[in-house]
PDB file of C-alpha atoms in Angstrom:
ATOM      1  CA  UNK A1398      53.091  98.489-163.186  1.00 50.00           C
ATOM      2  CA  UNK A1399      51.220 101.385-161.974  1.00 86.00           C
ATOM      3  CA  UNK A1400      52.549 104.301-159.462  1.00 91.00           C
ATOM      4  CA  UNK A1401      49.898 105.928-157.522  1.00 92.00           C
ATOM      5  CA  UNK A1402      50.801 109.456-155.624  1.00 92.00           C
ATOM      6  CA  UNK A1403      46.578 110.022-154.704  1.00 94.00           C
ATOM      7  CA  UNK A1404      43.340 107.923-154.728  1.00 97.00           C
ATOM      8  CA  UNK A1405      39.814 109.760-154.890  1.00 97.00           C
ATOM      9  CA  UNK A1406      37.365 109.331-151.972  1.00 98.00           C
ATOM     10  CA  UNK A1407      35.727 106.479-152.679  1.00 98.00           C
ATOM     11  CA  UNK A1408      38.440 104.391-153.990  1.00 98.00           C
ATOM     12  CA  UNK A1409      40.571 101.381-152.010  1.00 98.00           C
ATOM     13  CA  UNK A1410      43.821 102.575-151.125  1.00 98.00           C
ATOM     14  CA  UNK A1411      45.759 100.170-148.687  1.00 98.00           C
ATOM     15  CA  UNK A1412      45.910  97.039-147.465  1.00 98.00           C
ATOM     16  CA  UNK A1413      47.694  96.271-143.972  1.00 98.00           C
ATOM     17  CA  UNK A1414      47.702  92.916-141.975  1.00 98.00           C
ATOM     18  CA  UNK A1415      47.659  92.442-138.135  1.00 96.00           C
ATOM     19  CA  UNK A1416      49.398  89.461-136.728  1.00 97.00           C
ATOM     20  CA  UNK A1417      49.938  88.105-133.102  1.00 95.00           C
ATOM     21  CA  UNK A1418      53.435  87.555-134.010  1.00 95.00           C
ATOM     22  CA  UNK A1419      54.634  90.793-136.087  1.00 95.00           C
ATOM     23  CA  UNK A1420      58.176  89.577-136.096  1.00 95.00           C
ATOM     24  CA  UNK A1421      57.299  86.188-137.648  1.00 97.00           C
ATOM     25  CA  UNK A1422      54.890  87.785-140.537  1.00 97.00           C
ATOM     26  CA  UNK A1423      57.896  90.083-141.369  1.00 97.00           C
ATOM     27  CA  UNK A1424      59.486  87.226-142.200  1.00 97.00           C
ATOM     28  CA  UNK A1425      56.891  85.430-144.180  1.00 98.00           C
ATOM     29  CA  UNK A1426      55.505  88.239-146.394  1.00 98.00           C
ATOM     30  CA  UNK A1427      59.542  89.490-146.820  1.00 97.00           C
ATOM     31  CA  UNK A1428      60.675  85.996-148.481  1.00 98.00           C
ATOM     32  CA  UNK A1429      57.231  85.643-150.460  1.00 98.00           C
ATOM     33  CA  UNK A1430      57.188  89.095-151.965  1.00 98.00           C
ATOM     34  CA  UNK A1431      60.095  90.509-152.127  1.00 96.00           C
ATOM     35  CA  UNK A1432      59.104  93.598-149.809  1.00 97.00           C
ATOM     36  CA  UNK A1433      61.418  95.512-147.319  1.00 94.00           C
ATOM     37  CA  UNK A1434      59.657  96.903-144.427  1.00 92.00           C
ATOM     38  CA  UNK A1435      60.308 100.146-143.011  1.00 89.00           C
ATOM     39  CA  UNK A1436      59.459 100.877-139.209  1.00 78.00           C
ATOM     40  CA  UNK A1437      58.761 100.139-136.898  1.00 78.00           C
ATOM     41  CA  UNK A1438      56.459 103.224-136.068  1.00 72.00           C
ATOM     42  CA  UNK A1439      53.564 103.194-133.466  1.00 59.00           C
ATOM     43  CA  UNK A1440      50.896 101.686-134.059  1.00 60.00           C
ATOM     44  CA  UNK A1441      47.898 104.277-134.586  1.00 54.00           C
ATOM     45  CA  UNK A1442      50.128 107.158-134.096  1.00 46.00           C
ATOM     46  CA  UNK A1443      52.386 108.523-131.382  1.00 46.00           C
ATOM     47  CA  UNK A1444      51.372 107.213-128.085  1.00 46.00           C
ATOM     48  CA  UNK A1445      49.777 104.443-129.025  1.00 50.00           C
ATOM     49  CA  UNK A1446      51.309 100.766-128.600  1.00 63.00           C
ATOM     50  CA  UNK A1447      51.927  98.197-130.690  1.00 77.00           C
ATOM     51  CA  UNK A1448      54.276  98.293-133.915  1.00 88.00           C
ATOM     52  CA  UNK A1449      53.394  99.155-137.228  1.00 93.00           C
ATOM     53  CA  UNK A1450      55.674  98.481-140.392  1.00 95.00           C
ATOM     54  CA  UNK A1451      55.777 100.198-144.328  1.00 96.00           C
ATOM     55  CA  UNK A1452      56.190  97.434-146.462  1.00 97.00           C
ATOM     56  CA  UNK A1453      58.130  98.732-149.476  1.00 97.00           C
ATOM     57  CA  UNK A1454      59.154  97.839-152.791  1.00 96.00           C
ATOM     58  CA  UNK A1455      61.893 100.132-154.439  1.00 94.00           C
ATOM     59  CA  UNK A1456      61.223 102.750-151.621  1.00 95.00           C
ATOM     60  CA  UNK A1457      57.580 102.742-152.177  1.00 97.00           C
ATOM     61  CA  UNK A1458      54.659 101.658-149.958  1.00 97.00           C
ATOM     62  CA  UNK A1459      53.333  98.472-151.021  1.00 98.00           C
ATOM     63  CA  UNK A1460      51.512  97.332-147.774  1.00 98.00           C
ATOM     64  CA  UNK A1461      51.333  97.223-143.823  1.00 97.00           C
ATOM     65  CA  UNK A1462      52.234  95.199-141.597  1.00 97.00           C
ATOM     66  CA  UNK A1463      51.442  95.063-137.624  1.00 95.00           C
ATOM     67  CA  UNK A1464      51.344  93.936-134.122  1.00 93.00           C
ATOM     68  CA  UNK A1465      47.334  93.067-133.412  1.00 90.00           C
ATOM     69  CA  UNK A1466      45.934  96.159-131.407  1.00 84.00           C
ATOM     70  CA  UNK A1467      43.779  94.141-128.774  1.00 82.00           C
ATOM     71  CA  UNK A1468      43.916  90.522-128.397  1.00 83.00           C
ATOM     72  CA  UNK A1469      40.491  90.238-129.393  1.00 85.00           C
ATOM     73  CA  UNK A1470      41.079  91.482-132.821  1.00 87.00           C
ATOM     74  CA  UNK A1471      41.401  88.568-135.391  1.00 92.00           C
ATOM     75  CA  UNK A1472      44.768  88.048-137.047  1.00 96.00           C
ATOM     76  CA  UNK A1473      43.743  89.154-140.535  1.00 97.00           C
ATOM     77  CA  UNK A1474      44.058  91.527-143.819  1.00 98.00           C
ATOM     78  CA  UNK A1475      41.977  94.499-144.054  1.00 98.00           C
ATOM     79  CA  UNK A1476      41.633  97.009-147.154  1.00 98.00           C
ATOM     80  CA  UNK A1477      40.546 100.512-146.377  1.00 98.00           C
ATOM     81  CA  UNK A1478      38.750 103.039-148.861  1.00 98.00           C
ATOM     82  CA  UNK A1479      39.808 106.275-149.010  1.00 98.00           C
ATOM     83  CA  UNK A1480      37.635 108.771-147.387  1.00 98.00           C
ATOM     84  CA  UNK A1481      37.373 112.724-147.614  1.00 98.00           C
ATOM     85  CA  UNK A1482      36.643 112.688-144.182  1.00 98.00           C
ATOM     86  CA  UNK A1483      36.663 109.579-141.700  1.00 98.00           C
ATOM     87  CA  UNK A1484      34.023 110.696-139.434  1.00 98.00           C
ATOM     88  CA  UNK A1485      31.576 111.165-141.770  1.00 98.00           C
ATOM     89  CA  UNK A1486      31.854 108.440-143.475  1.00 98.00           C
ATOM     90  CA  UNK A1487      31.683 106.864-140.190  1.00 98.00           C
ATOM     91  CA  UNK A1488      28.693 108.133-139.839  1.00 98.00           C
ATOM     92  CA  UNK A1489      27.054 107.340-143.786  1.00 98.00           C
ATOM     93  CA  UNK A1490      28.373 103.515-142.872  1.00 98.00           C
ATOM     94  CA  UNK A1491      25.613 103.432-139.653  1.00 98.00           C
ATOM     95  CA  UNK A1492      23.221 105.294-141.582  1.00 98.00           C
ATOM     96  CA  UNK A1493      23.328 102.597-144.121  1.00 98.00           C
ATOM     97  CA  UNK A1494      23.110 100.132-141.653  1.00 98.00           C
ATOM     98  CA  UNK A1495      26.553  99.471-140.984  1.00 98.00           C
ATOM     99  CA  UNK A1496      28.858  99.542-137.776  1.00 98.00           C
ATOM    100  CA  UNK A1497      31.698 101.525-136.449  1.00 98.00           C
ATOM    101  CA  UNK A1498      34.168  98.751-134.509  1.00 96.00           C
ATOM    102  CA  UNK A1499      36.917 101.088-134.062  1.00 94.00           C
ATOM    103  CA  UNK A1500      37.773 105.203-134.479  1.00 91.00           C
ATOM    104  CA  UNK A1501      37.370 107.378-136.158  1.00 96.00           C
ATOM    105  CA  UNK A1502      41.114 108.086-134.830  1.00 94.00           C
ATOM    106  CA  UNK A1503      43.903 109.685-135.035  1.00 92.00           C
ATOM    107  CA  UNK A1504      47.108 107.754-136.932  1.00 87.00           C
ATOM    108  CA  UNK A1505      49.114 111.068-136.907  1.00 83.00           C
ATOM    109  CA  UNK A1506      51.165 112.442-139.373  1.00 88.00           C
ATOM    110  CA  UNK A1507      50.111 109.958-141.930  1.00 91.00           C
ATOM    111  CA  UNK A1508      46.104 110.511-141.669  1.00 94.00           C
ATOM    112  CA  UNK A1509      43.198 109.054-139.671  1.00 96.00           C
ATOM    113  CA  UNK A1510      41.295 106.232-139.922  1.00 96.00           C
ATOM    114  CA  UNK A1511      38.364 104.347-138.467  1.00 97.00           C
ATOM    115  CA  UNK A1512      37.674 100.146-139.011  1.00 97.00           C
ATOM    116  CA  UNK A1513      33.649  99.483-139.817  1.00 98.00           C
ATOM    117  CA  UNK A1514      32.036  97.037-140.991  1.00 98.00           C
ATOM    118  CA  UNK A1515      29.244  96.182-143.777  1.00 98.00           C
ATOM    119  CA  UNK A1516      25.701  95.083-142.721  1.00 97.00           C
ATOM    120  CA  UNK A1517      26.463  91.259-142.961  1.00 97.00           C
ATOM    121  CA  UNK A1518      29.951  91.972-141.072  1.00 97.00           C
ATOM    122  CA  UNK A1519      32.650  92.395-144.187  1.00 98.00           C
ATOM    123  CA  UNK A1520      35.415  94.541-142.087  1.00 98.00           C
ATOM    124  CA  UNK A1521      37.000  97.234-143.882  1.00 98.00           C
ATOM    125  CA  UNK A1522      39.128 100.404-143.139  1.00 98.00           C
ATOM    126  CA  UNK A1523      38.044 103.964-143.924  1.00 98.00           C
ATOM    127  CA  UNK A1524      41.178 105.890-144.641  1.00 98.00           C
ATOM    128  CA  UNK A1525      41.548 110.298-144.383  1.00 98.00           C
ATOM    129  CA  UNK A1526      44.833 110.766-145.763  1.00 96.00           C
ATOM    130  CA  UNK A1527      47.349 113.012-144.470  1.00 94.00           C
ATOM    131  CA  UNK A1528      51.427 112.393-145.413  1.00 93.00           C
ATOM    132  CA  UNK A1529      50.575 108.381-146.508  1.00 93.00           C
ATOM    133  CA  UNK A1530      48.111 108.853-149.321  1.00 95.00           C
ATOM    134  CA  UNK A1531      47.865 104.368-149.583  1.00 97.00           C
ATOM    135  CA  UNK A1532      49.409 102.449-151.619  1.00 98.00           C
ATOM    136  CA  UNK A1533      52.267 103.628-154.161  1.00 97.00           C
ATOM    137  CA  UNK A1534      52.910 100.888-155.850  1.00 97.00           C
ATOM    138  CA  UNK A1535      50.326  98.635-157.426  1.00 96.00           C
ATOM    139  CA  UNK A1536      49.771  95.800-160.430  1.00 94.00           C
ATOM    140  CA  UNK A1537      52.988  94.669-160.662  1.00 94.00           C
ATOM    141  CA  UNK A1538      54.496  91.186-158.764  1.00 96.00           C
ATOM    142  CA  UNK A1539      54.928  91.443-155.274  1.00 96.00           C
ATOM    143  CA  UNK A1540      52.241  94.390-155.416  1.00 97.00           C
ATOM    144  CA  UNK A1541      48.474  94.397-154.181  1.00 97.00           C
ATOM    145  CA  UNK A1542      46.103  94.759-157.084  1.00 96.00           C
ATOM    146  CA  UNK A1543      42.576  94.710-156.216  1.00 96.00           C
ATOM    147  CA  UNK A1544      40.323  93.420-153.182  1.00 98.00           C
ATOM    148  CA  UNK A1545      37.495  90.701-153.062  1.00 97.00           C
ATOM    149  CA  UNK A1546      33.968  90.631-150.988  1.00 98.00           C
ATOM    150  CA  UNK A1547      32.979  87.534-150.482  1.00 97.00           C
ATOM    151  CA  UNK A1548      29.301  87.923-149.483  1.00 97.00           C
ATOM    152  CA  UNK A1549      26.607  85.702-148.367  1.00 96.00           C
ATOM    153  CA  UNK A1550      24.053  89.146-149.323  1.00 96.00           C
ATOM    154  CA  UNK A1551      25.129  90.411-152.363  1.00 95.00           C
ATOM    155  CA  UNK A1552      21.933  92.656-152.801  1.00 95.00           C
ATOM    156  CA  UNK A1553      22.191  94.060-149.529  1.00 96.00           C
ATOM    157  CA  UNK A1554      26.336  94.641-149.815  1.00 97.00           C
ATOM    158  CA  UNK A1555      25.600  96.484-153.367  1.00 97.00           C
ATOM    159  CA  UNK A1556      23.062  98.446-151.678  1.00 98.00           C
ATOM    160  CA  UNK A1557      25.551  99.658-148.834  1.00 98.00           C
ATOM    161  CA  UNK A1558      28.280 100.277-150.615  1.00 98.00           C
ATOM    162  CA  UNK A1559      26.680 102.370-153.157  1.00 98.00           C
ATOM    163  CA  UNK A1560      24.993 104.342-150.577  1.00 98.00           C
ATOM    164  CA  UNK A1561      28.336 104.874-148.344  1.00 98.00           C
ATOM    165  CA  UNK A1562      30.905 104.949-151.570  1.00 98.00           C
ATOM    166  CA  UNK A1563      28.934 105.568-154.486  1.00 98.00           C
ATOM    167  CA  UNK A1564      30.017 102.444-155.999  1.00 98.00           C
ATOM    168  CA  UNK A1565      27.533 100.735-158.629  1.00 97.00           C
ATOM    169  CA  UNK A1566      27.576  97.175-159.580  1.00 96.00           C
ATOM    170  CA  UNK A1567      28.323  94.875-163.155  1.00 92.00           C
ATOM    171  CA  UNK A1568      27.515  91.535-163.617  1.00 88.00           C
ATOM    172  CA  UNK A1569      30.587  89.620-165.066  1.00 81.00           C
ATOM    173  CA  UNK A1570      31.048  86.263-166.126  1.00 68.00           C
ATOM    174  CA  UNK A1571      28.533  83.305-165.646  1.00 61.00           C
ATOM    175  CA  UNK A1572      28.185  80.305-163.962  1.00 58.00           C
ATOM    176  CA  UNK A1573      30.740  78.966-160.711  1.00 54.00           C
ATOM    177  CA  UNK A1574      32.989  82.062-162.366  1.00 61.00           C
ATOM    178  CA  UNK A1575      30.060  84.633-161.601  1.00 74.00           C
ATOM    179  CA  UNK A1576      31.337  88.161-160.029  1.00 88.00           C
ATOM    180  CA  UNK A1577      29.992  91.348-159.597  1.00 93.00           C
ATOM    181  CA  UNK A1578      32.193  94.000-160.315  1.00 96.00           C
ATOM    182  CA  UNK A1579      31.954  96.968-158.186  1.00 97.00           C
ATOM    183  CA  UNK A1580      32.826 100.513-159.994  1.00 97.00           C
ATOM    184  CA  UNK A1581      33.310 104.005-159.328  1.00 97.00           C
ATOM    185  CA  UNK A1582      31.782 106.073-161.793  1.00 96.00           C
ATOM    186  CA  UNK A1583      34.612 108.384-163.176  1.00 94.00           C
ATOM    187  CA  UNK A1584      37.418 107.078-162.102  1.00 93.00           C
ATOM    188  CA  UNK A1585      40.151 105.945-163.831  1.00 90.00           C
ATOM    189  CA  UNK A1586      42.574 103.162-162.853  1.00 86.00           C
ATOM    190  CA  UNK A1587      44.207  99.863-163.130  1.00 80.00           C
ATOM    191  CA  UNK A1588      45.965  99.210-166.438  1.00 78.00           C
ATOM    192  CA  UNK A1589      44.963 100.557-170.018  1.00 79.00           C
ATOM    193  CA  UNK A1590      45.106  96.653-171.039  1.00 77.00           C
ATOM    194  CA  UNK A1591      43.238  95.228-168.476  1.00 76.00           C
ATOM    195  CA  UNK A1592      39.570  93.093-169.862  1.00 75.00           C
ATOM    196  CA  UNK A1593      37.237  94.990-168.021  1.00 80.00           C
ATOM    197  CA  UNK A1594      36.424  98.816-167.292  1.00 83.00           C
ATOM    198  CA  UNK A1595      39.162 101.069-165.016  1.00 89.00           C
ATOM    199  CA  UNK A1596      36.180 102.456-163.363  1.00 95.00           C
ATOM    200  CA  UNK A1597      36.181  98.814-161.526  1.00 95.00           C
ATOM    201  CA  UNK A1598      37.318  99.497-158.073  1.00 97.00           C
ATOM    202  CA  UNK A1599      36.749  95.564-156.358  1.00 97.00           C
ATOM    203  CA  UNK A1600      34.977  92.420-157.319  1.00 96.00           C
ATOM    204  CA  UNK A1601      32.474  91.200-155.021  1.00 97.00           C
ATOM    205  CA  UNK A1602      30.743  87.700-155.471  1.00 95.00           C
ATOM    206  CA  UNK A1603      28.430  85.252-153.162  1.00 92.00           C
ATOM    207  CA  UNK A1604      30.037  82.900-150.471  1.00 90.00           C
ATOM    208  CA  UNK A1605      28.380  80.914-147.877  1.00 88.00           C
ATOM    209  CA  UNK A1606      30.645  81.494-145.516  1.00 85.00           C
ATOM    210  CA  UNK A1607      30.926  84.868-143.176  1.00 93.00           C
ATOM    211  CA  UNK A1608      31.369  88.328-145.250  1.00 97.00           C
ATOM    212  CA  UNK A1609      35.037  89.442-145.700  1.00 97.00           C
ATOM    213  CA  UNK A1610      36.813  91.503-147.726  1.00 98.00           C
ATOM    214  CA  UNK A1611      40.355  89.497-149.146  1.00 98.00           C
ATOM    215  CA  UNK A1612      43.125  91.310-151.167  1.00 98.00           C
ATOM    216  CA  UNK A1613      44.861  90.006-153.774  1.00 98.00           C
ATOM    217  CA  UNK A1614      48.611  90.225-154.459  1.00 98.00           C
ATOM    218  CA  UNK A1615      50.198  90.057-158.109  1.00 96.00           C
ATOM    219  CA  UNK A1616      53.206  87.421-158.550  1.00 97.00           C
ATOM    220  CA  UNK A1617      55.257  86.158-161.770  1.00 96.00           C
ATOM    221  CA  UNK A1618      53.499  82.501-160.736  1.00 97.00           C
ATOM    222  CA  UNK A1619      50.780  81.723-158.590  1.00 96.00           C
ATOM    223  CA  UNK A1620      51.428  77.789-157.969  1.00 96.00           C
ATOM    224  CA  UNK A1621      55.099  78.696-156.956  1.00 97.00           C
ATOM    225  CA  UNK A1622      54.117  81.464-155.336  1.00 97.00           C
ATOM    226  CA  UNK A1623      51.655  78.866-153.549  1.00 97.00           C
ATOM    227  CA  UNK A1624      54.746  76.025-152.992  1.00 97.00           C
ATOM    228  CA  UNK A1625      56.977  78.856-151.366  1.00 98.00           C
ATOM    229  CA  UNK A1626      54.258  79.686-149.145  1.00 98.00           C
ATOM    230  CA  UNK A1627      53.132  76.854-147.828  1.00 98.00           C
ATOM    231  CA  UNK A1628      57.484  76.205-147.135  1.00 98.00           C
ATOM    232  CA  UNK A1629      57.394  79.059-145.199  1.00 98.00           C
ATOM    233  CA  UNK A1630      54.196  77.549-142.698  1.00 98.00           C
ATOM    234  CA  UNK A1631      51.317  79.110-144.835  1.00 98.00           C
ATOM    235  CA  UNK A1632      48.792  76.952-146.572  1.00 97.00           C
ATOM    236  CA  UNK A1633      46.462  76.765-149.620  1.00 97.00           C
ATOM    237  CA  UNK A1634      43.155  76.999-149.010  1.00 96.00           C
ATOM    238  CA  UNK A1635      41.438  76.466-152.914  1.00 93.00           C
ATOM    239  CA  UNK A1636      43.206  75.031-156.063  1.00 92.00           C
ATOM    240  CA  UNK A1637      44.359  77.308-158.472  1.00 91.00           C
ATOM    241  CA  UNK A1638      41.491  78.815-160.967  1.00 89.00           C
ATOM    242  CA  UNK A1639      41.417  80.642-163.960  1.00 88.00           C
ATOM    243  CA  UNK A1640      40.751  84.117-163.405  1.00 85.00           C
ATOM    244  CA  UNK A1641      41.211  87.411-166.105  1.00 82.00           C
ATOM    245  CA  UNK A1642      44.659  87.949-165.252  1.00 83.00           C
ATOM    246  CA  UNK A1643      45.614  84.706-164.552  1.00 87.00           C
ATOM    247  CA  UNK A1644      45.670  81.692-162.687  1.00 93.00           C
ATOM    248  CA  UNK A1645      44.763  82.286-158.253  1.00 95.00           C
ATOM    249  CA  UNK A1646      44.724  80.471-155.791  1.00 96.00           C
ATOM    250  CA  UNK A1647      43.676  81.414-152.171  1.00 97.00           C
ATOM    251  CA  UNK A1648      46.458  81.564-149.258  1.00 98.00           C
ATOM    252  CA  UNK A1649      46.659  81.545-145.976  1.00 98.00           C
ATOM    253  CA  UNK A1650      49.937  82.854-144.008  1.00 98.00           C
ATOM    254  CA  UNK A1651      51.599  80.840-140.991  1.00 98.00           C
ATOM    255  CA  UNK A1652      48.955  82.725-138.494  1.00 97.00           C
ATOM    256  CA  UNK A1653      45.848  82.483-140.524  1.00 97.00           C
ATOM    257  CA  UNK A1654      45.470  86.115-142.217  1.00 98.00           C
ATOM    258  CA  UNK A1655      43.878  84.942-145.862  1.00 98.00           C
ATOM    259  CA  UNK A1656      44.696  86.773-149.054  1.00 98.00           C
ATOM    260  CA  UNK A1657      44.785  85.229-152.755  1.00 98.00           C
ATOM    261  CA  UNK A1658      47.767  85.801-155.171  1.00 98.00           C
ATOM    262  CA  UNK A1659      47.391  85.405-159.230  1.00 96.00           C
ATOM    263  CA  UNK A1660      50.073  84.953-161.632  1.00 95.00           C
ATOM    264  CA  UNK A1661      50.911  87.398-164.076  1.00 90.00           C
ATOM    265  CA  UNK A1662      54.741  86.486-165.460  1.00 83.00           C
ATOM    266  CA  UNK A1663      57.406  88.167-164.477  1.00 72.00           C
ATOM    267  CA  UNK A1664      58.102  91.813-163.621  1.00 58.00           C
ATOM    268  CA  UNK A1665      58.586  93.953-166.772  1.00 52.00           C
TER     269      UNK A1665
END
């Protein structure tokens, strides 16, 4: 279990899902995690329309959850970094070849944000905090604990993100289990126990499908975890597989926002 009150610029802070039917993914992620959502508030700050909810787990943020902000926007999870300051970094991601798809704006009082994408099109947030520093609650069951890019360019998507983050890149495990492990030099998080350095900040590894970032959630056991889902209208999309902390498998909820889940045992 880890509490976090700050995250360094540089660092992924929050995860938050938007879903053509808010009401319905409420629902899903509530009975599948355990999380009680507070809202709803505005979506992208006062004035703005569309709902936005806090998921929470013993009063602490754990997640978001919201109404899609344009139709065109895919139903979907996305992981923000945290930023000093969203419009430069807006900037540094075009400089380095990426693009700007939404902001930088305003999400007032809890900080401002802007969505970009990577050169080969992995969408992620940038995040400025003001009163919602990210997530509070992290590596425990029902918690998010670390976010995947799956990459068809994994040269070109180390190259970006170390020139826009600073984050540099280790090779880990060989074979179909291959990753790339991308780290933060100086920082330290995650869990003192955990088998690989708490510098790492995400995993990235090679797909041949489009580029997309995909969090995953922490839960006492992944294949029930799976069974529950798929009873609530979500789906399975891989088998489970062995992975450091446990066994994953790859979800899908009832509208088609993808995330992964890996069994860890049971709260402490």
């Amino acid at each position: 279990m880890s509490q976090r009150n700050s995250y360094p610029a540089g660092v992924p802070c929050w995860v938050e899902t938007y879903q053509s039917d808010v009401d319905a993914a409420l629902a899903f992620y509530d009975s599948l995690f355990d999380w009680q959502p507070s809202g709803p508030g505005p979506l992208g700050g006062e004035g703005s329309e569309g709902r936005y909810y806090v998921a929470r787990m013993r009063g602490l943020d754990v997640a978001g959850i919201a109404s899609q902000p344009a139709p065109e926007v895919p139903v979907a999870w996305l992981t923000s970094i945290a930023v000093d300051n969203a419009d430069a970094s807006a900037e540094a991601v075009v400089r380095a070849g990426g693009t700007v798809l939404a902001g930088p704006f305003d999400a007032a009082p809890a900080g401002r944000a802007a969505v970009v994408a990577d050169p080969s099109g992995a969408v992620h947030g940038l995040w400025e905090a003001g009163d919602r520093v990210g997530a509070r609650l992290v590596n425990e069951p029902g918690a998010w604990a670390m976010s995947q890019l799956s990459t068809p360019d994994p040269i070109s998507a180390a190259a970006f993100y170390a020139a826009v983050y600073g984050w540099t890149t280790q090779s880990f495990g060989a074979g179909a289990g291959a990753a790339m492990l991308f780290r933060l030099p100086g920082y330290v998080g995650g869990e003192p126990e955990q088998p690989v350095s708490r510098e790492v900040v995400a995993v990235m590894v090679a797909g041949d499908g489009p580029a997309r970032w995909t969090p995953n959630f922490w839960v006492a056991d992944a294949e029930a975890t799976a069974n529950h889902a798929a009873g609530l209208g979500g789906r399975a999309l891989t088998p489970a597989f062995k992975t450091p902390p446990g066994m994953t498998l790859v979800l899908a909820d009832p509208q088609g926002a993808v995330f992964s889940v890996t069994g860890v045992g049971a709260r402490p």
